[in-house]
Amino acid sequence: MAKIVSIHSFRGGTGKSNTTANLSCLVALAGKRVAVVDTDVQSPGIHMPFGLTEERVEFALNHFIWGECPIEKAAYDVSDALKGPGGPIYLVPSSMKISDIGRILKEGYDVRILNDGFQALIEKLDLDYLFIDTHPGVNEETLLSIAISDTLVLILRPDQQDFQGTAVTVELAKKLDVPQMLLVINKALPSMNFDTLREKAQKIYDVPVAAVLPLTTEMVQLASSGMISLAYPELEVSKELRKVAAQILAS
Amino acid sequence: MSLTHLGWNALWLYSLGISLLGVFGIYLGQKTRARSLQLLKQVEMEKKRADKLANFVIPIGLALSVQNELNTLLEKILMEAKTLSLADGGTLYLMTPEKTLRFVMVHNDSLKIAMGGTSGKEVTLAPLNLYDAAGSPNHANIATSCALDAKSIAIADVYSAKGFDFSGTKAFDQRMNYRTVSVLCVPLKNTDKTVIGVLQLINPQAPETKAIIPFDEHLCQMMDLLGLLAAAALSSYLKTKQLTDQIAELKIQIDEAKKERQVAEITDSDYFKSLQSRAREMRAKVKGQNS
């Protein structure tokens, strides 16, 4: 049976989409059939590291939500991003068109449609893993993603606002009986003591810290244009991402 | 008086006048030459100063600014100052919050002493108090006096100097069979004029003869500049380290009351309750399928 992995953060800018892209690729490279759904209809972004351009996208998640296409029609094979054997890996992007974003925000939608879409996608593409790149913050869509997830990866930066917000999300996730929760502390300054940070976070949240990802020059330079774990596999940040992927695969 | 007599007198006066003019001219010439020589010497000194600034002091300052390890930075400050001044020995003190000068480095080439910095040998000498027990400033010690007034002090010969207590130096000399002659203390001053340390150098040696020479005015000016650059590098390092330590000590503080309030706002909603119930059903179903 397919595993659903939601990647969530309380605030934007934590590197959630980049981390989702990297983790989904690493799981695909382990020989798993993977799909990624970008449910961040307000500010879609995960298409960037996968190199999926607007021109190539005829149907997006928006069109499925509007009933204009079955979900598998909005799934694009992005296995080229793996740069090696593995996968396949598919991406269901949210529409990048301003008009589509405006429409979906204005009209809203029944989040139950999303759940139906996820199940259909798992069946149609015979998936092993479905990654959900959620919108930051807590709302009906993100709560649904958390509720149906087998694994919830919470991404946070080492700053007070993220610490506080993550505490709320952890509490909600526990009430929704998420089987596996992992914390990933991203954009940690190299001068920080990572072991101490990990220990403190684990103690406060009572959730394992799967990785502390350092902020590196390569990440800033690469920005959203590529997968750091594939472009620079020797870096500490890439090794940490592989550890997270391993924990997802082991669950 | 005959015309001939007058003529001779006139000639004599004329010759005297010329001679006097000649002497005056020679005098003026000599004065001008002396003045020119003085000016040339001054120009040469300024050129030497500019050369030393461009070729030594400024590059040293730049090199100090990129040091990111404290012991290496402290060592570089003292070693570069010793090299620039041709000093046989030197001591670097840092100001403590308790207003004492803590010994951080002591070096002496003749006595082969190297303590502090990257030597691995700690300096165990007691710090110097800027103020005595009664709270009066300690101007008896040259290093503390330098720190208190934030001014360089140069002594040509400690054994004949007045106004400072060099008994400690003399006792050291006797013990080590050494002779401290000339001393220069330079304050390490921030841009806000706060003294964060003192650099003390002893016994500069003439390059050719190795004879001990006093610290001349020109060198004192160089060392003052070096003191400013060293203080800037040290301040920058300490500020960065303080920030780094603060970041490393990052505290994770959760406002539990706020968290509970925010969680309750969501969990009290009908949507969440319905979601929670559906999630439980779904997980129970999966569990049943797996077993």
Coordinates of C-alpha atoms in Angstrom, one line a residue:
Chain A
M1 CA 0.0 0.0 0.0
A2 CA 1.3 3.5 -0.9
K3 CA 2.7 5.7 1.8
I4 CA 1.7 9.3 2.0
V5 CA 4.4 11.8 3.1
S6 CA 3.4 15.4 3.8
I7 CA 6.0 18.0 4.1
H8 CA 4.8 21.0 6.1
S9 CA 6.1 24.1 7.8
F10 CA 4.3 26.7 9.9
R11 CA 5.8 29.6 8.1
G12 CA 6.9 30.2 4.5
G13 CA 10.5 30.4 3.5
T14 CA 11.7 27.4 5.4
G15 CA 12.8 25.6 2.3
K16 CA 9.9 23.2 2.3
S17 CA 9.5 22.8 -1.5
N18 CA 13.2 22.4 -2.0
T19 CA 13.3 19.7 0.7
T20 CA 10.2 18.0 -0.7
A21 CA 11.8 17.9 -4.2
N22 CA 15.1 16.5 -2.8
L23 CA 13.4 13.9 -0.5
S24 CA 11.1 12.7 -3.2
C25 CA 14.0 12.3 -5.7
L26 CA 16.1 10.4 -3.1
V27 CA 13.2 8.0 -2.4
A28 CA 12.7 7.5 -6.2
L29 CA 16.4 6.8 -6.6
A30 CA 15.9 4.0 -4.1
G31 CA 13.7 2.4 -6.8
K32 CA 10.3 3.5 -5.6
R33 CA 7.5 4.8 -7.8
V34 CA 6.9 8.3 -6.5
A35 CA 4.6 11.2 -7.2
V36 CA 4.7 14.8 -5.7
V37 CA 1.6 17.0 -5.5
D38 CA 2.0 20.7 -5.1
T39 CA -1.0 21.7 -3.0
D40 CA 0.4 25.2 -2.4
V41 CA -2.1 26.7 -4.9
Q42 CA -1.3 30.2 -3.6
S43 CA 2.4 30.2 -4.3
P44 CA 3.4 27.1 -6.4
G45 CA 7.1 26.5 -6.4
I46 CA 8.1 22.9 -6.5
H47 CA 8.0 22.8 -10.3
M48 CA 11.2 24.9 -10.3
P49 CA 13.7 22.4 -8.9
F50 CA 12.1 19.7 -11.2
G51 CA 12.6 22.0 -14.2
L52 CA 8.9 21.8 -15.2
T53 CA 8.2 25.0 -17.1
E54 CA 4.9 26.7 -17.5
E55 CA 4.9 26.0 -21.3
R56 CA 5.0 22.3 -20.7
V57 CA 2.0 22.3 -18.3
E58 CA -1.4 22.0 -20.0
F59 CA -3.3 20.7 -16.9
A60 CA -2.5 21.4 -13.3
L61 CA -4.0 20.5 -9.9
N62 CA -6.3 23.5 -10.3
H63 CA -7.9 21.9 -13.3
F64 CA -8.5 18.6 -11.5
I65 CA -10.1 20.6 -8.6
W66 CA -12.3 22.4 -11.1
G67 CA -13.4 19.0 -12.6
E68 CA -11.7 19.8 -15.9
C69 CA -9.5 16.7 -16.0
P70 CA -8.7 13.5 -14.1
I71 CA -5.8 13.9 -11.8
E72 CA -3.4 11.6 -13.8
K73 CA -3.7 14.0 -16.7
A74 CA -2.1 16.7 -14.5
A75 CA 0.8 14.3 -13.5
Y76 CA 4.0 14.9 -15.4
D77 CA 6.9 12.5 -15.6
V78 CA 9.9 14.4 -14.3
S79 CA 12.2 11.4 -14.0
D80 CA 14.8 13.3 -15.9
A81 CA 15.5 15.2 -12.7
L82 CA 16.9 12.1 -11.1
K83 CA 19.9 12.1 -13.5
G84 CA 20.2 8.4 -13.0
P85 CA 18.3 5.1 -12.8
G86 CA 15.3 5.0 -10.4
G87 CA 11.7 6.1 -10.1
P88 CA 9.6 6.9 -12.0
I89 CA 8.8 10.2 -10.4
Y90 CA 5.7 12.3 -11.3
L91 CA 4.8 15.9 -10.4
V92 CA 1.3 17.3 -10.2
P93 CA 2.0 21.0 -10.2
S94 CA -0.3 23.8 -9.1
S95 CA -0.9 26.2 -11.9
M96 CA 1.6 29.0 -12.3
K97 CA -0.8 31.2 -14.2
I98 CA -1.8 34.3 -12.2
S99 CA -5.4 34.0 -13.5
D100 CA -5.7 30.4 -12.3
I101 CA -4.2 31.3 -8.9
G102 CA -6.7 34.2 -8.6
R103 CA -9.6 32.0 -9.5
I104 CA -8.9 29.2 -7.1
L105 CA -8.3 31.6 -4.2
K106 CA -11.5 33.5 -5.0
E107 CA -13.7 30.5 -5.5
G108 CA -12.1 28.2 -2.9
Y109 CA -12.7 24.5 -3.1
D110 CA -13.8 21.5 -1.1
V111 CA -10.7 19.9 0.3
R112 CA -12.3 16.5 0.1
I113 CA -11.7 16.6 -3.6
L114 CA -7.9 16.7 -2.8
N115 CA -8.2 13.5 -0.8
D116 CA -10.1 11.8 -3.7
G117 CA -7.4 13.0 -6.1
F118 CA -4.6 11.6 -3.9
Q119 CA -6.2 8.2 -3.8
A120 CA -6.9 8.2 -7.5
L121 CA -3.3 9.2 -8.3
I122 CA -1.9 6.4 -6.1
E123 CA -4.1 3.9 -7.9
K124 CA -3.6 5.1 -11.5
L125 CA 0.2 5.5 -11.2
D126 CA 0.7 2.4 -8.9
L127 CA 2.6 4.5 -6.5
D128 CA 4.8 3.5 -3.6
Y129 CA 5.1 7.0 -2.2
L130 CA 3.0 10.1 -2.6
F131 CA 4.6 13.3 -1.4
I132 CA 2.4 16.3 -0.6
D133 CA 4.1 19.7 -0.7
T134 CA 1.7 21.6 1.5
H135 CA 1.0 25.3 1.8
P136 CA 2.6 26.9 4.9
G137 CA 0.5 27.4 8.0
V138 CA -2.5 25.6 9.4
N139 CA -5.7 25.5 7.3
E140 CA -8.2 23.0 6.1
E141 CA -6.0 21.7 3.2
T142 CA -2.9 21.3 5.4
L143 CA -4.8 19.7 8.2
L144 CA -6.2 17.2 5.7
S145 CA -2.8 16.4 4.3
I146 CA -1.6 15.9 7.9
A147 CA -4.6 13.7 8.7
I148 CA -4.1 11.3 5.8
S149 CA -0.3 11.1 6.1
D150 CA 1.7 8.1 7.1
T151 CA 4.8 10.4 7.6
L152 CA 4.7 14.1 8.4
V153 CA 8.0 16.0 7.9
L154 CA 8.0 19.3 9.6
I155 CA 10.5 21.8 8.3
L156 CA 11.5 24.7 10.5
R157 CA 14.3 27.3 10.7
P158 CA 16.1 27.7 14.0
D159 CA 14.3 30.9 15.0
Q160 CA 11.8 31.7 17.7
Q161 CA 8.8 32.2 15.4
D162 CA 9.3 28.8 13.7
F163 CA 9.9 27.1 17.1
Q164 CA 6.6 28.4 18.4
G165 CA 4.6 27.6 15.3
T166 CA 6.0 24.1 15.0
A167 CA 4.9 23.4 18.5
V168 CA 1.3 24.1 17.4
T169 CA 1.6 21.8 14.4
V170 CA 3.2 19.0 16.4
E171 CA 0.4 19.2 18.9
L172 CA -2.2 19.0 16.1
A173 CA -0.4 16.2 14.3
K174 CA -0.3 14.2 17.5
K175 CA -4.1 14.7 17.9
L176 CA -4.5 13.4 14.3
D177 CA -2.5 10.3 15.2
V178 CA 0.1 10.7 12.5
P179 CA 2.1 7.4 12.7
Q180 CA 5.5 9.0 11.9
M181 CA 6.6 12.6 12.5
L182 CA 10.1 13.9 11.7
L183 CA 11.5 17.3 12.3
V184 CA 14.0 18.9 9.8
I185 CA 15.7 22.0 11.0
N186 CA 16.8 23.9 7.9
K187 CA 19.0 26.8 7.2
A188 CA 21.0 26.4 10.4
L189 CA 24.0 28.6 10.5
P190 CA 27.3 26.7 10.4
S191 CA 28.4 28.4 13.6
M192 CA 25.5 26.8 15.5
N193 CA 26.1 23.6 17.6
F194 CA 24.0 21.2 15.6
D195 CA 24.1 18.4 18.2
T196 CA 22.9 20.8 20.9
L197 CA 20.2 22.1 18.6
R198 CA 19.0 18.6 17.7
E199 CA 19.0 17.6 21.4
K200 CA 17.1 20.7 22.5
A201 CA 14.5 20.3 19.7
Q202 CA 13.9 16.6 20.4
K203 CA 13.5 17.2 24.1
I204 CA 11.0 20.1 23.6
Y205 CA 8.9 18.5 20.9
D206 CA 9.3 14.9 21.8
V207 CA 9.7 14.3 18.1
P208 CA 12.9 12.9 16.4
V209 CA 15.0 15.5 14.5
A210 CA 15.8 13.6 11.3
A211 CA 18.3 16.2 10.1
V212 CA 19.8 19.6 10.8
L213 CA 20.5 21.1 7.4
P214 CA 23.2 23.8 7.3
L215 CA 22.8 26.9 5.3
T216 CA 25.5 26.7 2.6
T217 CA 26.7 28.9 -0.2
E218 CA 25.9 26.1 -2.7
M219 CA 22.2 26.1 -1.6
V220 CA 22.0 29.9 -2.0
Q221 CA 23.6 29.8 -5.4
L222 CA 21.5 26.8 -6.6
A223 CA 18.4 28.5 -5.1
S224 CA 15.4 26.7 -6.5
S225 CA 16.9 25.8 -9.8
G226 CA 18.1 22.3 -9.0
M227 CA 18.4 19.5 -6.4
I228 CA 21.2 20.1 -4.0
S229 CA 21.4 16.4 -3.0
L230 CA 21.9 15.4 -6.7
A231 CA 24.1 18.4 -7.7
Y232 CA 26.4 18.2 -4.7
P233 CA 26.0 14.8 -3.2
E234 CA 29.2 15.1 -1.2
L235 CA 28.0 18.1 0.9
E236 CA 26.9 17.8 4.5
V237 CA 23.4 19.0 3.7
S238 CA 23.1 16.3 1.0
K239 CA 24.2 13.6 3.5
E240 CA 21.6 14.8 6.0
L241 CA 18.9 14.8 3.3
R242 CA 19.8 11.2 2.5
K243 CA 19.4 10.3 6.2
V244 CA 15.8 11.8 6.2
A245 CA 15.0 9.8 3.0
A246 CA 16.3 6.7 4.7
Q247 CA 14.0 7.3 7.7
I248 CA 11.0 7.8 5.3
L249 CA 11.9 4.5 3.5
A250 CA 12.3 2.6 6.8
S251 CA 9.0 3.6 8.3
Chain B
M1 CA 93.6 114.7 1.5
S2 CA 94.9 114.1 -2.0
L3 CA 92.8 112.4 -4.7
T4 CA 95.1 109.4 -4.6
H5 CA 94.5 109.0 -0.9
L6 CA 90.7 109.2 -1.4
G7 CA 91.0 106.8 -4.2
W8 CA 92.8 104.3 -2.0
N9 CA 90.3 104.7 0.8
A10 CA 87.4 104.2 -1.6
L11 CA 89.0 101.1 -2.9
W12 CA 89.6 99.9 0.6
L13 CA 86.0 100.5 1.6
Y14 CA 84.9 98.9 -1.6
S15 CA 87.0 95.8 -0.9
L16 CA 85.7 95.7 2.6
G17 CA 82.2 95.9 1.4
I18 CA 82.7 93.1 -1.1
S19 CA 84.4 91.0 1.6
L20 CA 81.6 91.6 4.0
L21 CA 79.1 90.8 1.3
G22 CA 81.0 87.7 0.6
V23 CA 81.1 86.6 4.2
F24 CA 77.4 87.3 4.5
G25 CA 76.8 85.4 1.3
I26 CA 78.8 82.5 2.6
Y27 CA 76.8 82.7 5.9
L28 CA 73.5 82.8 4.0
G29 CA 74.6 80.0 1.7
Q30 CA 75.5 77.9 4.7
K31 CA 72.2 78.6 6.4
T32 CA 70.3 77.8 3.2
R33 CA 72.3 74.7 2.7
A34 CA 71.6 73.6 6.3
R35 CA 67.9 74.4 5.9
S36 CA 67.9 72.5 2.6
L37 CA 69.6 69.6 4.2
Q38 CA 67.0 69.7 7.0
L39 CA 64.2 69.8 4.5
L40 CA 65.7 67.0 2.6
K41 CA 66.0 65.0 5.7
Q42 CA 62.4 65.7 6.6
V43 CA 61.3 64.7 3.1
E44 CA 63.3 61.5 3.4
M45 CA 61.7 60.8 6.8
E46 CA 58.2 61.4 5.5
K47 CA 59.0 59.2 2.5
K48 CA 60.3 56.5 4.9
R49 CA 57.1 56.9 6.9
A50 CA 54.9 56.6 3.9
D51 CA 56.9 53.6 2.7
K52 CA 56.6 52.0 6.1
L53 CA 52.9 52.7 6.1
A54 CA 52.3 51.3 2.7
N55 CA 54.7 48.4 2.8
F56 CA 54.4 47.3 6.4
V57 CA 51.8 48.8 8.7
I58 CA 48.8 48.7 6.3
P59 CA 49.5 45.2 5.0
I60 CA 49.9 44.1 8.7
G61 CA 46.6 45.7 9.5
L62 CA 44.9 43.9 6.5
A63 CA 46.4 40.6 7.5
L64 CA 45.2 41.0 11.1
S65 CA 41.6 41.8 9.9
V66 CA 41.2 38.4 8.3
Q67 CA 42.4 36.3 11.3
N68 CA 39.5 34.3 12.6
E69 CA 41.3 32.4 15.4
L70 CA 42.1 34.4 18.6
N71 CA 45.5 32.9 19.5
T72 CA 46.7 33.3 15.9
L73 CA 45.4 36.9 15.9
L74 CA 47.1 37.8 19.2
E75 CA 50.3 36.2 18.1
K76 CA 50.3 38.0 14.8
I77 CA 49.8 41.4 16.6
L78 CA 52.8 40.9 18.8
M79 CA 55.1 39.3 16.2
E80 CA 54.4 41.9 13.6
A81 CA 54.9 44.7 16.1
K82 CA 58.3 43.1 17.2
T83 CA 59.4 42.8 13.5
L84 CA 58.4 46.3 12.6
S85 CA 60.2 47.8 15.6
L86 CA 63.1 45.3 15.6
A87 CA 62.3 44.7 19.3
D88 CA 63.9 41.9 21.2
G89 CA 60.9 41.2 23.3
G90 CA 57.3 42.1 23.7
T91 CA 54.2 41.6 25.8
L92 CA 50.6 41.8 24.9
Y93 CA 48.0 42.6 27.5
L94 CA 44.2 42.6 27.1
M95 CA 41.9 44.7 29.2
T96 CA 39.5 42.7 31.5
P97 CA 36.0 43.8 32.6
E98 CA 37.6 44.1 36.1
K99 CA 39.9 46.8 34.8
T100 CA 43.1 44.8 34.9
L101 CA 45.6 44.1 32.2
R102 CA 45.8 40.4 31.6
F103 CA 49.0 39.0 30.2
V104 CA 48.1 37.1 27.0
M105 CA 51.4 36.8 25.3
V106 CA 55.1 37.2 26.4
H107 CA 58.0 36.8 23.9
N108 CA 61.7 37.4 24.2
D109 CA 64.0 36.3 21.4
S110 CA 67.3 36.6 23.4
L111 CA 65.9 34.6 26.3
K112 CA 64.0 32.3 24.1
I113 CA 60.7 32.9 26.0
A114 CA 57.4 32.3 24.2
M115 CA 54.2 32.2 26.2
G116 CA 50.6 32.5 25.1
G117 CA 49.3 32.6 21.5
T118 CA 49.8 29.4 19.7
S119 CA 52.8 28.3 21.8
G120 CA 50.6 26.1 24.0
K121 CA 52.2 27.6 27.1
E122 CA 49.8 29.7 29.2
V123 CA 51.0 33.0 30.7
T124 CA 50.6 32.5 34.4
L125 CA 51.7 36.0 35.4
A126 CA 49.2 37.9 37.6
P127 CA 47.3 40.6 35.9
L128 CA 48.2 44.3 36.4
N129 CA 45.6 46.4 38.3
L130 CA 44.7 49.7 36.7
Y131 CA 43.6 50.9 40.1
D132 CA 44.9 50.2 43.5
A133 CA 42.8 48.9 46.5
A134 CA 41.8 52.5 47.3
G135 CA 40.6 53.1 43.8
S136 CA 43.5 55.3 42.8
P137 CA 44.8 55.0 39.2
N138 CA 48.1 53.0 39.0
H139 CA 50.4 55.3 37.1
A140 CA 53.5 53.6 38.7
N141 CA 53.4 50.8 36.1
I142 CA 54.2 51.8 32.6
A143 CA 51.6 49.5 31.0
T144 CA 48.8 50.5 33.3
S145 CA 49.7 54.2 32.9
C146 CA 49.6 53.7 29.1
A147 CA 46.1 52.1 29.4
L148 CA 44.8 54.8 31.8
D149 CA 45.9 57.7 29.7
A150 CA 45.4 55.9 26.4
K151 CA 48.7 57.3 25.2
S152 CA 52.0 55.7 24.1
I153 CA 54.9 55.9 26.5
A154 CA 58.5 55.5 25.3
I155 CA 61.4 55.2 27.8
A156 CA 65.0 55.3 26.6
D157 CA 66.5 53.6 29.6
V158 CA 64.4 52.1 32.4
Y159 CA 67.4 52.2 34.8
S160 CA 67.5 56.0 34.6
A161 CA 63.9 56.7 34.0
K162 CA 61.9 58.7 36.6
G163 CA 58.2 58.5 37.4
F164 CA 57.7 54.7 37.0
D165 CA 58.4 51.8 39.2
F166 CA 60.6 49.4 37.2
S167 CA 61.6 47.3 40.2
G168 CA 59.8 44.3 38.7
T169 CA 61.7 44.7 35.4
K170 CA 65.0 45.0 37.3
A171 CA 64.3 41.9 39.4
F172 CA 63.5 40.0 36.2
D173 CA 66.7 41.3 34.6
Q174 CA 68.7 40.1 37.6
R175 CA 67.0 36.7 37.6
M176 CA 67.4 36.1 33.9
N177 CA 70.8 37.8 33.4
Y178 CA 69.2 40.3 31.0
R179 CA 69.3 44.1 30.6
T180 CA 66.0 45.8 29.7
V181 CA 66.9 49.2 28.2
S182 CA 64.3 50.9 26.1
V183 CA 60.6 50.3 26.5
L184 CA 57.6 51.4 24.4
C185 CA 54.0 50.9 25.5
V186 CA 51.3 51.4 22.9
P187 CA 47.6 51.4 23.8
L188 CA 45.3 49.3 21.6
K189 CA 42.4 51.8 21.1
N190 CA 39.0 51.3 19.6
T191 CA 37.5 54.0 17.3
D192 CA 35.5 55.2 20.4
K193 CA 38.9 55.6 22.2
T194 CA 38.2 52.7 24.6
V195 CA 41.5 50.9 25.4
I196 CA 41.1 47.2 24.9
G197 CA 44.7 46.2 25.5
V198 CA 48.4 47.3 25.6
L199 CA 51.3 46.3 23.5
Q200 CA 54.7 46.6 25.2
L201 CA 57.9 46.3 23.3
I202 CA 61.5 46.2 24.6
N203 CA 65.0 46.7 23.4
P204 CA 64.9 47.5 19.7
Q205 CA 68.2 46.6 18.0
A206 CA 70.0 48.5 15.3
P207 CA 70.0 46.2 12.3
E208 CA 73.7 46.4 11.6
T209 CA 75.3 46.6 15.0
K210 CA 72.6 44.8 17.1
A211 CA 73.1 47.6 19.6
I212 CA 70.0 48.5 21.6
I213 CA 68.6 51.8 20.5
P214 CA 65.7 53.9 21.8
F215 CA 62.3 53.9 20.1
D216 CA 62.5 57.0 17.9
E217 CA 59.6 59.3 17.2
H218 CA 59.1 57.9 13.8
L219 CA 58.8 54.4 15.1
C220 CA 56.5 55.5 17.8
Q221 CA 54.1 57.0 15.2
M222 CA 54.2 53.7 13.3
M223 CA 53.4 51.7 16.4
D224 CA 50.5 54.0 17.3
L225 CA 49.0 53.3 13.9
L226 CA 49.6 49.6 14.2
G227 CA 48.0 49.8 17.7
L228 CA 44.9 51.3 16.1
L229 CA 44.7 48.6 13.4
A230 CA 45.4 45.8 15.9
A231 CA 42.6 47.1 18.1
A232 CA 40.2 47.2 15.2
A233 CA 41.0 43.6 14.2
L234 CA 40.7 42.4 17.8
S235 CA 37.4 44.3 18.4
S236 CA 36.0 42.9 15.2
Y237 CA 37.0 39.3 16.2
L238 CA 35.6 39.7 19.7
K239 CA 32.3 41.1 18.4
T240 CA 31.9 38.3 15.9
K241 CA 32.8 35.7 18.5
Q242 CA 30.2 37.1 20.9
L243 CA 27.5 36.9 18.2
T244 CA 28.6 33.4 17.2
D245 CA 28.5 32.3 20.9
Q246 CA 25.0 33.8 21.2
I247 CA 23.9 31.9 18.1
A248 CA 25.5 28.7 19.3
E249 CA 23.6 29.1 22.6
L250 CA 20.3 29.4 20.7
K251 CA 17.4 28.8 23.2
I252 CA 14.2 27.2 22.1
Q253 CA 11.5 28.7 24.1
I254 CA 7.8 27.8 23.6
D255 CA 5.1 30.0 25.0
E256 CA 2.9 27.1 26.2
A257 CA -0.1 29.2 27.0
K258 CA -0.1 30.7 23.5
K259 CA 0.4 27.3 22.0
E260 CA -2.5 25.8 23.9
R261 CA -4.7 28.7 22.9
Q262 CA -3.8 28.3 19.2
V263 CA -4.3 24.6 19.2
A264 CA -7.7 24.9 20.9
E265 CA -8.8 27.4 18.3
I266 CA -8.3 24.7 15.7
T267 CA -9.3 21.5 17.6
D268 CA -12.5 23.1 18.8
S269 CA -13.7 23.6 15.2
D270 CA -16.2 21.2 13.7
Y271 CA -13.9 20.6 10.7
F272 CA -11.1 19.4 12.9
K273 CA -13.3 17.1 14.9
S274 CA -14.7 15.6 11.7
L275 CA -11.2 15.3 10.3
Q276 CA -10.0 13.6 13.5
S277 CA -12.7 11.1 13.4
R278 CA -12.2 10.3 9.7
A279 CA -8.4 10.0 10.3
R280 CA -9.0 7.5 13.1
E281 CA -11.3 5.4 10.9
M282 CA -8.9 5.5 8.0
R283 CA -5.9 4.4 10.2
A284 CA -8.0 1.7 11.9
K285 CA -8.9 0.4 8.4
V286 CA -5.3 0.4 7.3
K287 CA -4.3 -1.4 10.4
G288 CA -6.9 -4.0 9.8
Q289 CA -5.7 -4.4 6.2
N290 CA -2.1 -4.8 7.3
S291 CA -2.9 -7.3 9.9

